[in-house]
Each structure stands twice: as C-alpha cells, then as structure tokens.
Amino acid sequence: MRRIEVGGAQPYGVEVGEGLLSRLQVPQGQTALIHPADLPPQFAETVQASLCPTVTIEVPARDDCKTLEVLSGVLSKLAAANIPRDGAVVGLGGGAATDLAGFAAASYLRGVAFYTLPTTLLGMVDAAVGGKTGVNLPEGKNLVGAFHPPQAVWCDTDTLATLPDAVFREGAAEAYKHGLISDPSLLERVLSPQFRPGGANLEDTLADAIAVKAGVVTRDLTEQGERAYLNFGHTLAHALEAVTGHAVTHGDAVGYGMHYAALLSRAMGGADLTPHTLAFLKWQQPRPLPPLTFDAVMPYMARDKKADSQGVRFVLLCDLAQPYLTRVPEDVLRGAFGEWQTAVGDAD
Ligand code: GLY
C-alpha cells in the first residue's frame, strides 16, 4: 500500500493499494454513498458492508450523471435521508460520478465532508485528486462547480481488474501526461507490460503518477498558475470530444491531444518529444477518429478555458518536465494540425 500526501489549506491522504474498499473507516456517523448505475455491484456491496451508509444513491452512468437535474435529485435524497452538517458524502465510481458526488458534498448544507473512492484508472490519476467538483451545462463541460477537496481518497487497485482493456489504456493517458510534464521516469513504466491490473509495477507507477498531481494541487489548488500544466494535450482533446459529440472518450482524446501538443512544442522551438507521444499512441491504440478539418476543430479550441481576451493559450514543453503556457500563432496551429492528422491517420 502506498500513501501520498496532498498539502495545502485542507491536507488529505491518497491511499493506493489492494482491498481498500473492504477496510474503510470514516469518523462521520452518517454518510451517503453515491455511485453510478453501471458500477459492478460487488463494489457498492463491499463499501456498504464496511461503511454502513445511511443512504445509497444510484446515479446515471458516465457523464449522464453530471447534470443539474441529477444533482437536484441527489440533494433532495440527502435532505430526505437527514444527512446532517457533520455527515459525509462518499463518491464511488469513475470521474463523472465522483465529480457529481463532490459537488453535491460542496453544495449540500453549504458543504459537508467528502470522500472519494475512484474505480477507474482515469479517476484515480486525475479526477479524484485535487478537489475540482462539478456538473456540465448544455453549453459546455464543467461550467458549474466548486473546489471542494476530499477528506481522503482511496484507490483500490482491485477495482481496475474489472475494466475493459481499452478503458484501462484510455486512462493511462493522464499517467503518461504526468510523465511528460513532471516525472519522465513514468514514461517507460506506463508502457511496461507490468503496468496492467495485477501487474508488478501497477501500484508504484500509479502512486507516482498520482504524486505528480498531488504535488501540483498542493502548490496551486485554484489554478492560479502551475495547475494549468495538467492541461497538457487537453486543448485539442476537449475540442475533439466536443466536435464529435463525445463519441471520442476523454482518455483517447488526451492521447491524440498530447501528440498535437508535442508537435506544437517542437514548432515553437522546443525539444522533439513526438517520439514519446507517438510511442504512447501506439501503445494506447485509441479508437479511430472521424474525418476532421482544422476549421471545424479550431472554434472549439478557441473556447478552451485557458483562452483569455487575447486568444487561446496552450501548455507546451521546452523539454521533458519543462512545461510552459503560451499563445501560438494560427499558422503554427494549422501547420501542426496537418502533421498531426498524417501521424494519427498512420497510427489508426
Ligand atoms: N484535470 C485537471 C485538473 O484537475 O486540474
């Protein structure tokens, strides 16, 4: 078992290991367990046996749970169950369910304690750590939310064994990204045959990937600076998700987006890190993209949250572990898009 400390105004620990769901303990007497409908039933049963929640609330699967309507239903159920101000909300499942549960915890009674039990690789490496909670609007993803750090995060690696291989590989994109922006030792370890459910290096690699995010959010919880570096590869990724109506999954989109960001980094004078991003795409085998043009994708990139009144900004790399935030001229964006299309077309 590994434990990673997240510092800042509300410090907490992230535990990574086997069998954690059956050993949970929280000080709050009354808890509400929130999990998605498609969660393997044994996970909720194990948590119910160890935590004895006052109420269990099932929510729709994946991003279908991140709506104001679902949030409203969850808040009503917390009130109906009389969860008190010194009670707690426990979010169990993938990143969407834990984002919703966290926002319910942040808004119910102006904030109650929150615990996160991520059951996907993507959720463990990214969503569960760092206190970002929220729901989507028809106008865009995560447009309503709050920073509400959890009291603790438990990453039970046994849960990863139930993930389809493509979903595990998808989730590895965020771990690889942490290698590129901060800890290059992760690059080889994520691509190792031992980085798989039950594999010999799963726990340590996962814990080291989480430690990158833990360090960043300890120093910059509310994204005043360094936290934006976690968005490496995400400007194109979010655009690919939006332009395809979310037919492209987040992890696949990040795999594709990291290669575009590496091409931009090289075009802006940085080291050539494209061999790394291509090696990741070859390993990840993301699902193929539909035909796309730069002119169709660019308006979505322009809506990126790192955009300001002077235009869109990208997280690029001078070299491994040397991220920076910059504006990129449109002719460079267009040129790199052509190179990216050729490369990912060949990778498909
Ligand atoms: N997923 C990026 C962040 O937590 O800041």
mmCIF file of C-alpha atoms and ligand atoms in Angstrom:
data_model
loop_
_atom_site.group_PDB
_atom_site.id
_atom_site.type_symbol
_atom_site.label_atom_id
_atom_site.label_comp_id
_atom_site.label_asym_id
_atom_site.label_seq_id
_atom_site.Cartn_x
_atom_site.Cartn_y
_atom_site.Cartn_z
ATOM 1 C CA MET A 1 0.000 0.000 0.000
ATOM 2 C CA ARG A 2 1.246 3.496 -0.835
ATOM 3 C CA ARG A 3 0.089 6.764 0.713
ATOM 4 C CA ILE A 4 0.533 10.142 -0.971
ATOM 5 C CA GLU A 5 0.021 13.344 0.988
ATOM 6 C CA VAL A 6 -1.791 16.290 -0.566
ATOM 7 C CA GLY A 7 -0.950 19.519 1.268
ATOM 8 C CA GLY A 8 -2.432 22.989 1.300
ATOM 9 C CA ALA A 9 -5.131 24.522 3.491
ATOM 10 C CA GLN A 10 -7.055 21.214 3.747
ATOM 11 C CA PRO A 11 -4.457 18.410 3.660
ATOM 12 C CA TYR A 12 -5.527 14.811 2.971
ATOM 13 C CA GLY A 13 -4.045 11.473 2.007
ATOM 14 C CA VAL A 14 -4.454 9.361 -1.120
ATOM 15 C CA GLU A 15 -4.092 5.633 -0.398
ATOM 16 C CA VAL A 16 -3.283 3.268 -3.244
ATOM 17 C CA GLY A 17 -3.427 -0.483 -2.774
ATOM 18 C CA GLU A 18 -5.366 -3.717 -2.862
ATOM 19 C CA GLY A 19 -8.515 -4.463 -0.874
ATOM 20 C CA LEU A 20 -9.086 -0.910 0.378
ATOM 21 C CA LEU A 21 -12.857 -0.884 -0.217
ATOM 22 C CA SER A 22 -13.377 -3.504 2.471
ATOM 23 C CA ARG A 23 -11.344 -1.605 5.108
ATOM 24 C CA LEU A 24 -12.910 1.859 5.008
ATOM 25 C CA GLN A 25 -13.353 3.924 8.139
ATOM 26 C CA VAL A 26 -14.608 7.492 8.444
ATOM 27 C CA PRO A 27 -15.273 9.497 11.625
ATOM 28 C CA GLN A 28 -18.658 10.802 10.443
ATOM 29 C CA GLY A 29 -21.622 8.856 11.827
ATOM 30 C CA GLN A 30 -23.962 9.451 8.897
ATOM 31 C CA THR A 31 -22.835 9.019 5.334
ATOM 32 C CA ALA A 32 -24.405 8.981 1.874
ATOM 33 C CA LEU A 33 -22.868 6.686 -0.731
ATOM 34 C CA ILE A 34 -23.224 7.847 -4.351
ATOM 35 C CA HIS A 35 -22.326 5.527 -7.232
ATOM 36 C CA PRO A 36 -23.196 5.130 -10.929
ATOM 37 C CA ALA A 37 -25.772 2.592 -12.114
ATOM 38 C CA ASP A 38 -23.233 0.647 -14.198
ATOM 39 C CA LEU A 39 -20.789 0.078 -11.326
ATOM 40 C CA PRO A 40 -20.014 -3.628 -10.771
ATOM 41 C CA PRO A 41 -22.445 -4.426 -7.896
ATOM 42 C CA GLN A 42 -19.770 -6.027 -5.719
ATOM 43 C CA PHE A 43 -18.005 -2.651 -5.263
ATOM 44 C CA ALA A 44 -21.085 -0.942 -3.786
ATOM 45 C CA GLU A 45 -21.833 -4.051 -1.670
ATOM 46 C CA THR A 46 -18.280 -4.068 -0.276
ATOM 47 C CA VAL A 47 -18.429 -0.354 0.599
ATOM 48 C CA GLN A 48 -21.894 -0.772 2.136
ATOM 49 C CA ALA A 49 -20.577 -3.595 4.327
ATOM 50 C CA SER A 50 -17.562 -1.579 5.517
ATOM 51 C CA LEU A 51 -19.148 1.894 5.873
ATOM 52 C CA CYS A 52 -22.827 1.139 6.618
ATOM 53 C CA PRO A 53 -24.061 4.295 4.795
ATOM 54 C CA THR A 54 -27.309 5.922 5.893
ATOM 55 C CA VAL A 55 -28.436 6.103 2.264
ATOM 56 C CA THR A 56 -27.132 4.806 -1.072
ATOM 57 C CA ILE A 57 -27.891 6.917 -4.139
ATOM 58 C CA GLU A 58 -27.535 5.455 -7.612
ATOM 59 C CA VAL A 59 -26.930 7.955 -10.447
ATOM 60 C CA PRO A 60 -26.800 7.553 -14.255
ATOM 61 C CA ALA A 61 -23.624 6.168 -15.796
ATOM 62 C CA ARG A 62 -20.729 8.289 -17.099
ATOM 63 C CA ASP A 63 -21.335 11.969 -17.945
ATOM 64 C CA ASP A 64 -25.126 11.425 -17.931
ATOM 65 C CA CYS A 65 -24.902 11.944 -14.153
ATOM 66 C CA LYS A 66 -23.194 15.350 -14.440
ATOM 67 C CA THR A 67 -26.339 17.440 -14.907
ATOM 68 C CA LEU A 68 -28.169 19.962 -12.737
ATOM 69 C CA GLU A 69 -31.225 17.667 -12.828
ATOM 70 C CA VAL A 70 -29.317 14.698 -11.400
ATOM 71 C CA LEU A 71 -27.632 16.999 -8.851
ATOM 72 C CA SER A 72 -31.035 18.272 -7.746
ATOM 73 C CA GLY A 73 -32.295 14.703 -7.250
ATOM 74 C CA VAL A 74 -29.181 13.806 -5.235
ATOM 75 C CA LEU A 75 -29.539 16.892 -2.986
ATOM 76 C CA SER A 76 -33.191 16.023 -2.334
ATOM 77 C CA LYS A 77 -32.206 12.482 -1.364
ATOM 78 C CA LEU A 78 -29.524 13.782 1.023
ATOM 79 C CA ALA A 79 -32.142 16.017 2.642
ATOM 80 C CA ALA A 80 -34.750 13.225 2.758
ATOM 81 C CA ALA A 81 -32.200 10.985 4.490
ATOM 82 C CA ASN A 82 -31.468 13.788 7.010
ATOM 83 C CA ILE A 83 -27.739 13.731 6.347
ATOM 84 C CA PRO A 84 -26.529 16.321 8.879
ATOM 85 C CA ARG A 85 -23.873 19.017 8.519
ATOM 86 C CA ASP A 86 -21.379 16.747 10.285
ATOM 87 C CA GLY A 87 -22.243 13.875 7.950
ATOM 88 C CA ALA A 88 -20.351 12.948 4.770
ATOM 89 C CA VAL A 89 -20.817 12.151 1.098
ATOM 90 C CA VAL A 90 -18.827 9.260 -0.347
ATOM 91 C CA GLY A 91 -18.352 9.155 -4.130
ATOM 92 C CA LEU A 92 -17.629 5.707 -5.579
ATOM 93 C CA GLY A 93 -17.000 5.115 -9.302
ATOM 94 C CA GLY A 94 -15.437 6.842 -12.306
ATOM 95 C CA GLY A 95 -14.525 10.512 -12.614
ATOM 96 C CA ALA A 96 -18.017 11.647 -13.618
ATOM 97 C CA ALA A 97 -19.679 10.115 -10.545
ATOM 98 C CA THR A 98 -17.016 11.426 -8.173
ATOM 99 C CA ASP A 99 -17.235 14.931 -9.750
ATOM 100 C CA LEU A 100 -21.018 14.932 -9.198
ATOM 101 C CA ALA A 101 -20.759 13.493 -5.673
ATOM 102 C CA GLY A 102 -18.111 16.072 -4.779
ATOM 103 C CA PHE A 103 -20.284 18.931 -5.974
ATOM 104 C CA ALA A 104 -23.262 17.544 -4.050
ATOM 105 C CA ALA A 105 -20.982 17.485 -0.968
ATOM 106 C CA ALA A 106 -19.787 21.043 -1.706
ATOM 107 C CA SER A 107 -23.304 22.476 -2.045
ATOM 108 C CA TYR A 108 -25.457 20.464 0.404
ATOM 109 C CA LEU A 109 -25.803 22.450 3.669
ATOM 110 C CA ARG A 110 -23.088 24.753 2.225
ATOM 111 C CA GLY A 111 -20.592 21.918 2.347
ATOM 112 C CA VAL A 112 -20.225 18.566 4.078
ATOM 113 C CA ALA A 113 -17.248 16.208 4.253
ATOM 114 C CA PHE A 114 -16.428 14.300 1.067
ATOM 115 C CA TYR A 115 -14.550 11.043 0.433
ATOM 116 C CA THR A 116 -13.546 9.712 -2.972
ATOM 117 C CA LEU A 117 -13.317 6.061 -3.986
ATOM 118 C CA PRO A 118 -12.299 6.085 -7.676
ATOM 119 C CA THR A 119 -12.698 2.770 -9.524
ATOM 120 C CA THR A 120 -11.152 3.701 -12.894
ATOM 121 C CA LEU A 121 -7.554 4.478 -13.804
ATOM 122 C CA LEU A 122 -8.577 7.889 -15.157
ATOM 123 C CA GLY A 123 -10.443 8.663 -11.936
ATOM 124 C CA MET A 124 -7.512 7.616 -9.747
ATOM 125 C CA VAL A 125 -4.796 9.518 -11.626
ATOM 126 C CA ASP A 126 -6.802 12.657 -12.314
ATOM 127 C CA ALA A 127 -10.409 13.307 -11.276
ATOM 128 C CA ALA A 128 -10.361 12.080 -7.662
ATOM 129 C CA VAL A 129 -7.374 14.170 -6.577
ATOM 130 C CA GLY A 130 -7.347 17.947 -6.445
ATOM 131 C CA GLY A 131 -10.787 18.997 -5.285
ATOM 132 C CA LYS A 132 -12.364 20.003 -8.610
ATOM 133 C CA THR A 133 -16.047 19.043 -8.471
ATOM 134 C CA GLY A 134 -18.936 19.983 -10.710
ATOM 135 C CA VAL A 135 -21.518 19.258 -13.371
ATOM 136 C CA ASN A 136 -21.915 20.113 -17.060
ATOM 137 C CA LEU A 137 -24.350 22.531 -18.731
ATOM 138 C CA PRO A 138 -25.765 22.098 -22.238
ATOM 139 C CA GLU A 139 -23.376 24.965 -23.099
ATOM 140 C CA GLY A 140 -20.236 23.104 -22.048
ATOM 141 C CA LYS A 141 -18.399 20.738 -19.693
ATOM 142 C CA ASN A 142 -17.770 21.559 -16.025
ATOM 143 C CA LEU A 143 -19.302 25.027 -16.285
ATOM 144 C CA VAL A 144 -20.761 24.775 -12.758
ATOM 145 C CA GLY A 145 -18.643 23.569 -9.876
ATOM 146 C CA ALA A 146 -16.562 24.211 -6.797
ATOM 147 C CA PHE A 147 -13.161 23.428 -5.354
ATOM 148 C CA HIS A 148 -14.080 21.026 -2.556
ATOM 149 C CA PRO A 149 -11.090 18.877 -1.581
ATOM 150 C CA PRO A 150 -11.907 15.430 -0.186
ATOM 151 C CA GLN A 151 -11.030 14.315 3.338
ATOM 152 C CA ALA A 152 -9.374 11.220 1.864
ATOM 153 C CA VAL A 153 -9.060 9.328 -1.423
ATOM 154 C CA TRP A 154 -8.881 5.546 -1.547
ATOM 155 C CA CYS A 155 -7.699 3.974 -4.820
ATOM 156 C CA ASP A 156 -8.430 0.250 -4.535
ATOM 157 C CA THR A 157 -6.360 -1.305 -7.333
ATOM 158 C CA ASP A 158 -8.536 -4.464 -7.263
ATOM 159 C CA THR A 159 -11.283 -2.437 -8.965
ATOM 160 C CA LEU A 160 -9.093 -1.957 -12.053
ATOM 161 C CA ALA A 161 -9.312 -5.690 -12.844
ATOM 162 C CA THR A 162 -12.910 -5.233 -13.998
ATOM 163 C CA LEU A 163 -12.038 -2.520 -16.549
ATOM 164 C CA PRO A 164 -12.079 -3.485 -20.235
ATOM 165 C CA ASP A 165 -8.539 -3.310 -21.640
ATOM 166 C CA ALA A 166 -9.433 -0.308 -23.864
ATOM 167 C CA VAL A 167 -10.729 1.622 -20.832
ATOM 168 C CA PHE A 168 -7.536 0.897 -18.857
ATOM 169 C CA ARG A 169 -5.370 2.049 -21.806
ATOM 170 C CA GLU A 170 -7.532 5.122 -22.207
ATOM 171 C CA GLY A 171 -6.993 6.072 -18.566
ATOM 172 C CA ALA A 172 -3.227 5.656 -18.883
ATOM 173 C CA ALA A 173 -3.139 8.894 -20.938
ATOM 174 C CA GLU A 174 -3.238 11.032 -17.783
ATOM 175 C CA ALA A 175 -0.449 8.985 -16.154
ATOM 176 C CA TYR A 176 1.705 9.366 -19.284
ATOM 177 C CA LYS A 177 0.943 13.095 -19.305
ATOM 178 C CA HIS A 178 2.257 13.326 -15.739
ATOM 179 C CA GLY A 179 5.439 11.694 -17.058
ATOM 180 C CA LEU A 180 5.800 14.281 -19.818
ATOM 181 C CA ILE A 181 5.127 17.349 -17.676
ATOM 182 C CA SER A 182 6.918 16.330 -14.490
ATOM 183 C CA ASP A 183 8.308 12.806 -13.937
ATOM 184 C CA PRO A 184 9.937 11.301 -17.051
ATOM 185 C CA SER A 185 10.572 8.013 -15.193
ATOM 186 C CA LEU A 186 6.853 7.334 -15.681
ATOM 187 C CA LEU A 187 7.134 7.250 -19.484
ATOM 188 C CA GLU A 188 8.775 3.847 -19.696
ATOM 189 C CA ARG A 189 6.909 2.474 -16.690
ATOM 190 C CA VAL A 190 3.432 3.287 -18.079
ATOM 191 C CA LEU A 191 4.270 1.487 -21.328
ATOM 192 C CA SER A 192 5.717 -1.536 -19.488
ATOM 193 C CA PRO A 193 3.809 -4.843 -19.731
ATOM 194 C CA GLN A 194 3.760 -4.788 -15.913
ATOM 195 C CA PHE A 195 1.548 -1.688 -15.879
ATOM 196 C CA ARG A 196 -1.755 -3.523 -16.021
ATOM 197 C CA PRO A 197 -4.305 -4.766 -13.473
ATOM 198 C CA GLY A 198 -2.489 -7.240 -11.231
ATOM 199 C CA GLY A 199 0.872 -6.249 -12.781
ATOM 200 C CA ALA A 200 4.024 -5.995 -10.665
ATOM 201 C CA ASN A 201 4.555 -2.259 -11.203
ATOM 202 C CA LEU A 202 0.901 -1.144 -11.139
ATOM 203 C CA GLU A 203 0.775 0.149 -7.564
ATOM 204 C CA ASP A 204 4.071 2.064 -7.636
ATOM 205 C CA THR A 205 3.559 3.555 -11.097
ATOM 206 C CA LEU A 206 0.015 4.571 -10.242
ATOM 207 C CA ALA A 207 1.124 6.087 -6.931
ATOM 208 C CA ASP A 208 3.968 8.015 -8.601
ATOM 209 C CA ALA A 209 1.581 9.315 -11.288
ATOM 210 C CA ILE A 210 -0.855 10.443 -8.572
ATOM 211 C CA ALA A 211 2.045 12.044 -6.673
ATOM 212 C CA VAL A 212 2.658 14.381 -9.639
ATOM 213 C CA LYS A 213 -0.890 15.689 -9.438
ATOM 214 C CA ALA A 214 -0.781 15.778 -5.638
ATOM 215 C CA GLY A 215 2.301 17.996 -5.780
ATOM 216 C CA VAL A 216 0.750 20.372 -8.296
ATOM 217 C CA VAL A 217 -2.547 20.804 -6.440
ATOM 218 C CA THR A 218 -0.719 21.198 -3.127
ATOM 219 C CA ARG A 219 1.075 24.232 -4.597
ATOM 220 C CA ASP A 220 -1.801 25.604 -6.713
ATOM 221 C CA LEU A 221 -5.263 24.324 -5.754
ATOM 222 C CA THR A 222 -7.266 27.003 -7.542
ATOM 223 C CA GLU A 223 -5.300 27.063 -10.818
ATOM 224 C CA GLN A 224 -3.647 30.449 -10.458
ATOM 225 C CA GLY A 225 -0.573 29.117 -12.288
ATOM 226 C CA GLU A 226 1.073 25.700 -12.280
ATOM 227 C CA ARG A 227 -2.176 23.685 -12.194
ATOM 228 C CA ALA A 228 -2.815 24.718 -15.816
ATOM 229 C CA TYR A 229 0.138 22.477 -16.805
ATOM 230 C CA LEU A 230 -2.098 19.479 -16.040
ATOM 231 C CA ASN A 231 -3.935 20.529 -19.198
ATOM 232 C CA PHE A 232 -1.066 19.443 -21.459
ATOM 233 C CA GLY A 233 -2.752 17.859 -24.508
ATOM 234 C CA HIS A 234 -6.203 18.904 -23.332
ATOM 235 C CA THR A 235 -6.882 21.885 -25.648
ATOM 236 C CA LEU A 236 -7.205 19.661 -28.714
ATOM 237 C CA ALA A 237 -8.580 16.808 -26.551
ATOM 238 C CA HIS A 238 -11.559 18.844 -25.326
ATOM 239 C CA ALA A 239 -12.152 20.094 -28.887
ATOM 240 C CA LEU A 240 -12.129 16.503 -30.234
ATOM 241 C CA GLU A 241 -14.618 15.452 -27.557
ATOM 242 C CA ALA A 242 -16.929 18.389 -28.303
ATOM 243 C CA VAL A 243 -16.743 18.300 -32.107
ATOM 244 C CA THR A 244 -17.552 14.564 -32.136
ATOM 245 C CA GLY A 245 -20.434 14.934 -29.640
ATOM 246 C CA HIS A 246 -18.355 12.921 -27.110
ATOM 247 C CA ALA A 247 -18.035 9.923 -29.423
ATOM 248 C CA VAL A 248 -14.304 10.201 -28.574
ATOM 249 C CA THR A 249 -13.600 9.293 -24.955
ATOM 250 C CA HIS A 250 -11.566 11.645 -22.741
ATOM 251 C CA GLY A 251 -8.513 9.399 -22.403
ATOM 252 C CA ASP A 252 -8.358 8.644 -26.118
ATOM 253 C CA ALA A 253 -8.742 12.364 -26.835
ATOM 254 C CA VAL A 254 -5.875 13.156 -24.427
ATOM 255 C CA GLY A 255 -3.690 10.570 -26.192
ATOM 256 C CA TYR A 256 -4.368 12.307 -29.508
ATOM 257 C CA GLY A 257 -4.090 15.779 -27.953
ATOM 258 C CA MET A 258 -0.679 15.108 -26.369
ATOM 259 C CA HIS A 259 0.748 14.339 -29.795
ATOM 260 C CA TYR A 260 -0.621 17.618 -31.169
ATOM 261 C CA ALA A 261 0.850 19.494 -28.191
ATOM 262 C CA ALA A 262 4.225 17.799 -28.794
ATOM 263 C CA LEU A 263 4.121 18.897 -32.462
ATOM 264 C CA LEU A 264 3.315 22.475 -31.370
ATOM 265 C CA SER A 265 6.092 22.370 -28.757
ATOM 266 C CA ARG A 266 8.619 21.401 -31.445
ATOM 267 C CA ALA A 267 7.267 24.031 -33.869
ATOM 268 C CA MET A 268 7.690 26.691 -31.155
ATOM 269 C CA GLY A 269 11.376 25.788 -30.677
ATOM 270 C CA GLY A 270 11.190 23.098 -28.007
ATOM 271 C CA ALA A 271 12.790 19.653 -27.979
ATOM 272 C CA ASP A 272 11.269 16.992 -30.231
ATOM 273 C CA LEU A 273 9.136 14.920 -27.866
ATOM 274 C CA THR A 274 6.984 13.438 -30.639
ATOM 275 C CA PRO A 275 8.725 10.030 -30.415
ATOM 276 C CA HIS A 276 7.287 9.777 -26.875
ATOM 277 C CA THR A 277 3.745 10.847 -27.795
ATOM 278 C CA LEU A 278 3.755 8.540 -30.839
ATOM 279 C CA ALA A 279 5.007 5.634 -28.698
ATOM 280 C CA PHE A 280 2.132 6.283 -26.312
ATOM 281 C CA LEU A 281 -0.456 6.365 -29.125
ATOM 282 C CA LYS A 282 0.942 3.083 -30.478
ATOM 283 C CA TRP A 283 0.574 1.519 -27.020
ATOM 284 C CA GLN A 284 -2.815 3.097 -26.255
ATOM 285 C CA GLN A 285 -4.469 2.212 -29.576
ATOM 286 C CA PRO A 286 -7.138 4.924 -29.265
ATOM 287 C CA ARG A 287 -10.356 4.383 -31.158
ATOM 288 C CA PRO A 288 -10.126 5.931 -34.684
ATOM 289 C CA LEU A 289 -11.320 9.496 -35.252
ATOM 290 C CA PRO A 290 -13.889 10.560 -37.851
ATOM 291 C CA PRO A 291 -12.586 12.853 -40.641
ATOM 292 C CA LEU A 292 -11.943 16.348 -39.182
ATOM 293 C CA THR A 293 -10.757 19.653 -40.581
ATOM 294 C CA PHE A 294 -8.757 22.338 -38.796
ATOM 295 C CA ASP A 295 -11.545 24.851 -39.472
ATOM 296 C CA ALA A 296 -14.090 22.555 -37.777
ATOM 297 C CA VAL A 297 -11.890 21.970 -34.708
ATOM 298 C CA MET A 298 -10.399 25.469 -34.215
ATOM 299 C CA PRO A 299 -13.596 27.145 -32.874
ATOM 300 C CA TYR A 300 -13.731 24.507 -30.118
ATOM 301 C CA MET A 301 -10.055 25.045 -29.243
ATOM 302 C CA ALA A 302 -10.790 28.784 -29.067
ATOM 303 C CA ARG A 303 -13.372 28.069 -26.320
ATOM 304 C CA ASP A 304 -10.735 26.415 -24.115
ATOM 305 C CA LYS A 305 -10.757 27.647 -20.525
ATOM 306 C CA LYS A 306 -7.128 28.796 -20.858
ATOM 307 C CA ALA A 307 -8.263 31.281 -23.532
ATOM 308 C CA ASP A 308 -8.373 34.910 -22.463
ATOM 309 C CA SER A 309 -9.421 38.076 -24.261
ATOM 310 C CA GLN A 310 -6.241 37.905 -26.376
ATOM 311 C CA GLY A 311 -6.751 34.370 -27.631
ATOM 312 C CA VAL A 312 -6.191 30.703 -26.883
ATOM 313 C CA ARG A 313 -3.170 29.567 -24.874
ATOM 314 C CA PHE A 314 -1.525 26.137 -24.963
ATOM 315 C CA VAL A 315 0.523 24.196 -22.448
ATOM 316 C CA LEU A 316 3.709 23.254 -24.318
ATOM 317 C CA LEU A 317 7.008 21.649 -23.329
ATOM 318 C CA CYS A 318 10.504 23.135 -23.769
ATOM 319 C CA ASP A 319 11.699 19.636 -22.944
ATOM 320 C CA LEU A 320 10.618 16.752 -20.716
ATOM 321 C CA ALA A 321 9.308 18.104 -17.395
ATOM 322 C CA GLN A 322 9.608 21.718 -18.583
ATOM 323 C CA PRO A 323 6.032 22.901 -19.291
ATOM 324 C CA TYR A 324 5.056 26.479 -20.067
ATOM 325 C CA LEU A 325 1.901 28.316 -21.120
ATOM 326 C CA THR A 326 1.932 30.324 -24.349
ATOM 327 C CA ARG A 327 -0.102 31.711 -27.223
ATOM 328 C CA VAL A 328 0.541 30.004 -30.556
ATOM 329 C CA PRO A 329 0.055 31.820 -33.907
ATOM 330 C CA GLU A 330 -2.762 30.429 -36.028
ATOM 331 C CA ASP A 331 -0.482 29.444 -38.925
ATOM 332 C CA VAL A 332 1.553 27.278 -36.498
ATOM 333 C CA LEU A 333 -1.663 25.701 -35.139
ATOM 334 C CA ARG A 334 -2.818 24.967 -38.692
ATOM 335 C CA GLY A 335 0.527 23.549 -39.837
ATOM 336 C CA ALA A 336 0.852 21.262 -36.816
ATOM 337 C CA PHE A 337 -2.740 20.102 -37.324
ATOM 338 C CA GLY A 338 -1.825 18.833 -40.794
ATOM 339 C CA GLU A 339 1.210 16.968 -39.396
ATOM 340 C CA TRP A 340 -0.925 15.594 -36.566
ATOM 341 C CA GLN A 341 -3.578 14.304 -38.956
ATOM 342 C CA THR A 342 -0.980 12.476 -41.023
ATOM 343 C CA ALA A 343 0.562 10.925 -37.903
ATOM 344 C CA VAL A 344 -2.660 9.841 -36.205
ATOM 345 C CA GLY A 345 -4.037 8.611 -39.539
ATOM 346 C CA ASP A 346 -0.960 6.389 -39.762
ATOM 347 C CA ALA A 347 -1.360 5.364 -36.110
ATOM 348 C CA ASP A 348 -5.047 4.312 -36.584
HETATM 349 N N1 GLY B 1 -7.817 17.659 -14.553
HETATM 350 C C1 GLY B 1 -7.063 18.824 -14.411
HETATM 351 C C2 GLY B 1 -7.088 19.371 -13.025
HETATM 352 O O1 GLY B 1 -7.526 18.711 -12.106
HETATM 353 O O2 GLY B 1 -6.672 20.484 -12.823
#
